[in-house]
Amino acid sequence: MEEFGLRLQNLREKYDYSKTEMSSKLGFTDNVYGAYERGNRRPSLETIIQLADIFNVSIDYLIRGEEYKSKVEEIPEDVTQLLHIVKELNPEPRRKLLEFLQLMQE
């Protein structure tokens, strides 16, 4: 959780907020936010959502330090090219290609 606190600190400094201001924005007493940065306390899911909104970042970034990567990014480039080609085919050639590919699997 140490990296989480460091991300919070960097974001807070980027937006030029004090720890007291952040606690106030979240509706807490003055020292609660500082405990998040120090790793002495863990925020609730609701608070993490508030933090993401305040800093205009994703929850993934706050928690894991990286943005969400969709499964689409895992498709190999050659398969992506094939999908684009097939998408442009008319229905009849697309059907024939599908039949051919099914035969190749047998």
CSV table of N, CA and C in Angstrom, one decimal, residues 11-100:
chain,number,residue,atom,x,y,z
A,11,LEU,N,-0.3,13.1,-6.6
A,11,LEU,CA,-1.5,13.7,-7.2
A,11,LEU,C,-1.9,14.9,-6.4
A,12,ARG,N,-1.9,14.8,-5.1
A,12,ARG,CA,-2.2,16.0,-4.2
A,12,ARG,C,-1.3,17.1,-4.5
A,13,GLU,N,0.0,16.9,-4.6
A,13,GLU,CA,0.9,17.9,-4.9
A,13,GLU,C,0.7,18.5,-6.3
A,14,LYS,N,0.4,17.6,-7.3
A,14,LYS,CA,0.1,18.1,-8.6
A,14,LYS,C,-1.1,19.1,-8.7
A,15,TYR,N,-2.1,18.8,-7.9
A,15,TYR,CA,-3.3,19.7,-7.8
A,15,TYR,C,-3.1,20.8,-6.8
A,16,ASP,N,-2.0,20.8,-6.1
A,16,ASP,CA,-1.6,21.9,-5.1
A,16,ASP,C,-2.7,21.9,-4.0
A,17,TYR,N,-3.0,20.7,-3.5
A,17,TYR,CA,-3.9,20.6,-2.3
A,17,TYR,C,-3.1,20.3,-1.1
A,18,SER,N,-3.5,20.8,0.1
A,18,SER,CA,-2.9,20.4,1.3
A,18,SER,C,-3.6,19.1,1.8
A,19,LYS,N,-2.9,18.4,2.7
A,19,LYS,CA,-3.6,17.3,3.3
A,19,LYS,C,-4.9,17.6,4.0
A,20,THR,N,-4.9,18.8,4.7
A,20,THR,CA,-6.1,19.3,5.3
A,20,THR,C,-7.2,19.5,4.3
A,21,GLU,N,-6.9,20.1,3.2
A,21,GLU,CA,-7.9,20.4,2.2
A,21,GLU,C,-8.4,19.1,1.6
A,22,MET,N,-7.6,18.1,1.5
A,22,MET,CA,-8.1,16.8,1.0
A,22,MET,C,-9.0,16.1,2.0
A,23,SER,N,-8.6,16.2,3.2
A,23,SER,CA,-9.5,15.6,4.3
A,23,SER,C,-10.9,16.3,4.2
A,24,SER,N,-10.8,17.6,4.1
A,24,SER,CA,-12.1,18.4,4.0
A,24,SER,C,-12.9,18.0,2.8
A,25,LYS,N,-12.3,17.9,1.6
A,25,LYS,CA,-13.0,17.5,0.4
A,25,LYS,C,-13.7,16.1,0.6
A,26,LEU,N,-13.0,15.2,1.3
A,26,LEU,CA,-13.5,13.9,1.5
A,26,LEU,C,-14.5,13.8,2.7
A,27,GLY,N,-14.7,15.0,3.5
A,27,GLY,CA,-15.6,15.0,4.6
A,27,GLY,C,-15.0,14.4,5.9
A,28,PHE,N,-13.7,14.4,6.0
A,28,PHE,CA,-13.1,13.8,7.2
A,28,PHE,C,-12.4,14.9,8.0
A,29,THR,N,-12.0,14.5,9.2
A,29,THR,CA,-11.2,15.4,10.1
A,29,THR,C,-9.9,15.6,9.4
A,30,ASP,N,-9.1,16.6,9.9
A,30,ASP,CA,-7.9,17.1,9.3
A,30,ASP,C,-6.9,16.0,9.0
A,31,ASN,N,-6.6,15.0,9.8
A,31,ASN,CA,-5.5,14.2,9.7
A,31,ASN,C,-5.8,12.8,9.0
A,32,VAL,N,-7.0,12.6,8.6
A,32,VAL,CA,-7.4,11.3,8.0
A,32,VAL,C,-6.7,11.1,6.6
A,33,TYR,N,-6.7,12.1,5.8
A,33,TYR,CA,-6.1,11.9,4.4
A,33,TYR,C,-4.6,11.7,4.6
A,34,GLY,N,-3.9,12.3,5.5
A,34,GLY,CA,-2.5,12.1,5.7
A,34,GLY,C,-2.2,10.6,6.0
A,35,ALA,N,-3.1,10.0,6.8
A,35,ALA,CA,-2.9,8.6,7.2
A,35,ALA,C,-3.0,7.7,5.9
A,36,TYR,N,-3.8,8.1,4.9
A,36,TYR,CA,-3.8,7.4,3.7
A,36,TYR,C,-2.5,7.4,3.0
A,37,GLU,N,-1.9,8.7,2.9
A,37,GLU,CA,-0.6,8.8,2.2
A,37,GLU,C,0.5,8.1,3.0
A,38,ARG,N,0.4,8.0,4.3
A,38,ARG,CA,1.5,7.3,5.1
A,38,ARG,C,1.3,5.8,5.1
A,39,GLY,N,0.1,5.4,4.6
A,39,GLY,CA,-0.2,3.9,4.6
A,39,GLY,C,-0.6,3.4,6.0
A,40,ASN,N,-1.0,4.3,6.9
A,40,ASN,CA,-1.4,4.0,8.2
A,40,ASN,C,-2.9,3.6,8.2
A,41,ARG,N,-3.6,4.0,7.2
A,41,ARG,CA,-5.0,3.7,7.1
A,41,ARG,C,-5.4,3.4,5.6
A,42,ARG,N,-6.4,2.6,5.4
A,42,ARG,CA,-6.8,2.2,4.1
A,42,ARG,C,-8.2,2.9,3.8
A,43,PRO,N,-8.3,3.5,2.7
A,43,PRO,CA,-9.6,4.1,2.4
A,43,PRO,C,-10.7,3.1,1.9
A,44,SER,N,-11.9,3.4,2.2
A,44,SER,CA,-13.0,2.5,1.7
A,44,SER,C,-13.1,2.7,0.2
A,45,LEU,N,-13.9,1.8,-0.4
A,45,LEU,CA,-14.2,1.8,-1.8
A,45,LEU,C,-14.8,3.2,-2.2
A,46,GLU,N,-15.7,3.6,-1.4
A,46,GLU,CA,-16.4,4.9,-1.7
A,46,GLU,C,-15.4,6.1,-1.7
A,47,THR,N,-14.4,6.0,-0.7
A,47,THR,CA,-13.4,7.1,-0.7
A,47,THR,C,-12.5,7.0,-1.9
A,48,ILE,N,-12.1,5.8,-2.3
A,48,ILE,CA,-11.3,5.6,-3.5
A,48,ILE,C,-12.0,6.2,-4.7
A,49,ILE,N,-13.3,6.0,-4.8
A,49,ILE,CA,-14.0,6.5,-5.9
A,49,ILE,C,-14.0,8.1,-5.9
A,50,GLN,N,-14.2,8.6,-4.7
A,50,GLN,CA,-14.1,10.1,-4.5
A,50,GLN,C,-12.7,10.6,-4.9
A,51,LEU,N,-11.7,9.9,-4.5
A,51,LEU,CA,-10.3,10.3,-4.8
A,51,LEU,C,-10.1,10.3,-6.3
A,52,ALA,N,-10.5,9.2,-7.0
A,52,ALA,CA,-10.4,9.1,-8.4
A,52,ALA,C,-11.1,10.3,-9.1
A,53,ASP,N,-12.3,10.7,-8.6
A,53,ASP,CA,-13.0,11.8,-9.2
A,53,ASP,C,-12.3,13.1,-8.9
A,54,ILE,N,-11.8,13.3,-7.7
A,54,ILE,CA,-11.1,14.6,-7.4
A,54,ILE,C,-9.9,14.8,-8.2
A,55,PHE,N,-9.1,13.7,-8.4
A,55,PHE,CA,-7.8,13.8,-9.2
A,55,PHE,C,-8.0,13.5,-10.7
A,56,ASN,N,-9.2,13.1,-11.1
A,56,ASN,CA,-9.5,12.9,-12.5
A,56,ASN,C,-8.6,11.7,-13.0
A,57,VAL,N,-8.6,10.6,-12.3
A,57,VAL,CA,-7.8,9.4,-12.7
A,57,VAL,C,-8.7,8.2,-12.5
A,58,SER,N,-8.3,7.1,-13.1
A,58,SER,CA,-9.1,5.9,-12.9
A,58,SER,C,-8.8,5.2,-11.5
A,59,ILE,N,-9.7,4.4,-11.1
A,59,ILE,CA,-9.5,3.7,-9.9
A,59,ILE,C,-8.4,2.7,-10.0
A,60,ASP,N,-8.2,2.1,-11.2
A,60,ASP,CA,-7.1,1.3,-11.5
A,60,ASP,C,-5.8,2.0,-11.3
A,61,TYR,N,-5.7,3.2,-11.7
A,61,TYR,CA,-4.5,4.0,-11.6
A,61,TYR,C,-4.2,4.2,-10.1
A,62,LEU,N,-5.2,4.6,-9.3
A,62,LEU,CA,-5.0,4.8,-7.9
A,62,LEU,C,-4.5,3.5,-7.2
A,63,ILE,N,-5.2,2.4,-7.5
A,63,ILE,CA,-4.9,1.2,-6.8
A,63,ILE,C,-3.6,0.4,-7.3
A,64,ARG,N,-3.6,0.3,-8.6
A,64,ARG,CA,-2.5,-0.5,-9.2
A,64,ARG,C,-1.4,0.3,-9.9
A,65,GLY,N,-1.6,1.6,-10.1
A,65,GLY,CA,-0.6,2.4,-10.7
A,65,GLY,C,-0.6,2.3,-12.2
A,66,GLU,N,-1.6,1.7,-12.8
A,66,GLU,CA,-1.7,1.6,-14.2
A,66,GLU,C,-3.1,1.7,-14.7
A,67,GLU,N,-3.3,2.2,-15.9
A,67,GLU,CA,-4.7,2.3,-16.4
A,67,GLU,C,-5.2,0.9,-16.8
A,68,TYR,N,-6.5,0.8,-16.9
A,68,TYR,CA,-7.1,-0.5,-17.3
A,68,TYR,C,-6.7,-0.8,-18.7
A,69,LYS,N,-6.4,-2.1,-19.0
A,69,LYS,CA,-6.1,-2.5,-20.3
A,69,LYS,C,-7.1,-3.5,-20.7
A,70,SER,N,-7.8,-3.2,-21.8
A,70,SER,CA,-8.9,-4.1,-22.2
A,70,SER,C,-8.3,-5.4,-22.9
A,71,LYS,N,-9.1,-6.4,-23.0
A,71,LYS,CA,-8.7,-7.6,-23.6
A,71,LYS,C,-8.4,-7.5,-25.1
A,72,VAL,N,-8.9,-6.5,-25.7
A,72,VAL,CA,-8.7,-6.2,-27.1
A,72,VAL,C,-7.2,-6.0,-27.4
A,73,GLU,N,-6.5,-5.4,-26.5
A,73,GLU,CA,-5.1,-5.1,-26.6
A,73,GLU,C,-4.3,-6.4,-26.7
A,74,GLU,N,-4.9,-7.5,-26.2
A,74,GLU,CA,-4.1,-8.8,-26.2
A,74,GLU,C,-4.3,-9.5,-27.5
A,75,ILE,N,-5.1,-9.1,-28.5
A,75,ILE,CA,-5.2,-9.8,-29.8
A,75,ILE,C,-4.0,-9.5,-30.6
A,76,PRO,N,-3.4,-10.5,-31.1
A,76,PRO,CA,-2.2,-10.3,-32.0
A,76,PRO,C,-2.5,-9.5,-33.2
A,77,GLU,N,-1.5,-8.8,-33.7
A,77,GLU,CA,-1.7,-7.8,-34.8
A,77,GLU,C,-2.2,-8.5,-36.0
A,78,ASP,N,-1.7,-9.7,-36.4
A,78,ASP,CA,-2.1,-10.4,-37.6
A,78,ASP,C,-3.6,-10.8,-37.5
A,79,VAL,N,-4.1,-11.1,-36.3
A,79,VAL,CA,-5.5,-11.5,-36.1
A,79,VAL,C,-6.4,-10.2,-36.3
A,80,THR,N,-5.9,-9.1,-35.8
A,80,THR,CA,-6.6,-7.8,-35.9
A,80,THR,C,-6.7,-7.5,-37.4
A,81,GLN,N,-5.6,-7.7,-38.2
A,81,GLN,CA,-5.6,-7.4,-39.6
A,81,GLN,C,-6.7,-8.3,-40.3
A,82,LEU,N,-6.7,-9.6,-39.9
A,82,LEU,CA,-7.7,-10.5,-40.5
A,82,LEU,C,-9.1,-10.0,-40.2
A,83,LEU,N,-9.4,-9.6,-39.0
A,83,LEU,CA,-10.7,-9.1,-38.6
A,83,LEU,C,-11.1,-7.9,-39.5
A,84,HIS,N,-10.2,-7.0,-39.7
A,84,HIS,CA,-10.5,-5.8,-40.6
A,84,HIS,C,-10.8,-6.3,-42.0
A,85,ILE,N,-10.1,-7.2,-42.5
A,85,ILE,CA,-10.3,-7.7,-43.9
A,85,ILE,C,-11.7,-8.4,-44.0
A,86,VAL,N,-12.0,-9.3,-43.0
A,86,VAL,CA,-13.2,-10.0,-43.0
A,86,VAL,C,-14.4,-9.0,-42.8
A,87,LYS,N,-14.2,-8.0,-42.0
A,87,LYS,CA,-15.3,-7.1,-41.8
A,87,LYS,C,-15.7,-6.4,-43.1
A,88,GLU,N,-14.8,-6.2,-44.0
A,88,GLU,CA,-15.1,-5.5,-45.2
A,88,GLU,C,-15.7,-6.4,-46.3
A,89,LEU,N,-15.7,-7.7,-46.1
A,89,LEU,CA,-16.2,-8.6,-47.1
A,89,LEU,C,-17.7,-8.5,-47.1
A,90,ASN,N,-18.3,-8.8,-48.3
A,90,ASN,CA,-19.7,-8.9,-48.5
A,90,ASN,C,-20.2,-10.2,-47.8
A,91,PRO,N,-21.5,-10.3,-47.5
A,91,PRO,CA,-22.0,-11.5,-46.7
A,91,PRO,C,-21.6,-12.8,-47.4
A,92,GLU,N,-21.8,-12.9,-48.7
A,92,GLU,CA,-21.5,-14.3,-49.3
A,92,GLU,C,-20.1,-14.7,-49.2
A,93,PRO,N,-19.1,-13.8,-49.6
A,93,PRO,CA,-17.7,-14.2,-49.4
A,93,PRO,C,-17.3,-14.5,-47.9
A,94,ARG,N,-17.9,-13.7,-47.0
A,94,ARG,CA,-17.7,-13.9,-45.6
A,94,ARG,C,-18.2,-15.3,-45.2
A,95,ARG,N,-19.3,-15.7,-45.7
A,95,ARG,CA,-19.9,-17.0,-45.3
A,95,ARG,C,-19.0,-18.1,-45.9
A,96,LYS,N,-18.5,-18.0,-47.1
A,96,LYS,CA,-17.6,-19.0,-47.7
A,96,LYS,C,-16.3,-19.1,-46.9
A,97,LEU,N,-15.8,-17.9,-46.5
A,97,LEU,CA,-14.5,-17.9,-45.7
A,97,LEU,C,-14.7,-18.6,-44.4
A,98,LEU,N,-15.8,-18.4,-43.8
A,98,LEU,CA,-16.2,-19.1,-42.5
A,98,LEU,C,-16.2,-20.6,-42.7
A,99,GLU,N,-16.9,-21.0,-43.8
A,99,GLU,CA,-17.0,-22.5,-44.1
A,99,GLU,C,-15.6,-23.0,-44.3
A,100,PHE,N,-14.8,-22.3,-45.1
A,100,PHE,CA,-13.4,-22.8,-45.3
A,100,PHE,C,-12.6,-22.9,-44.0
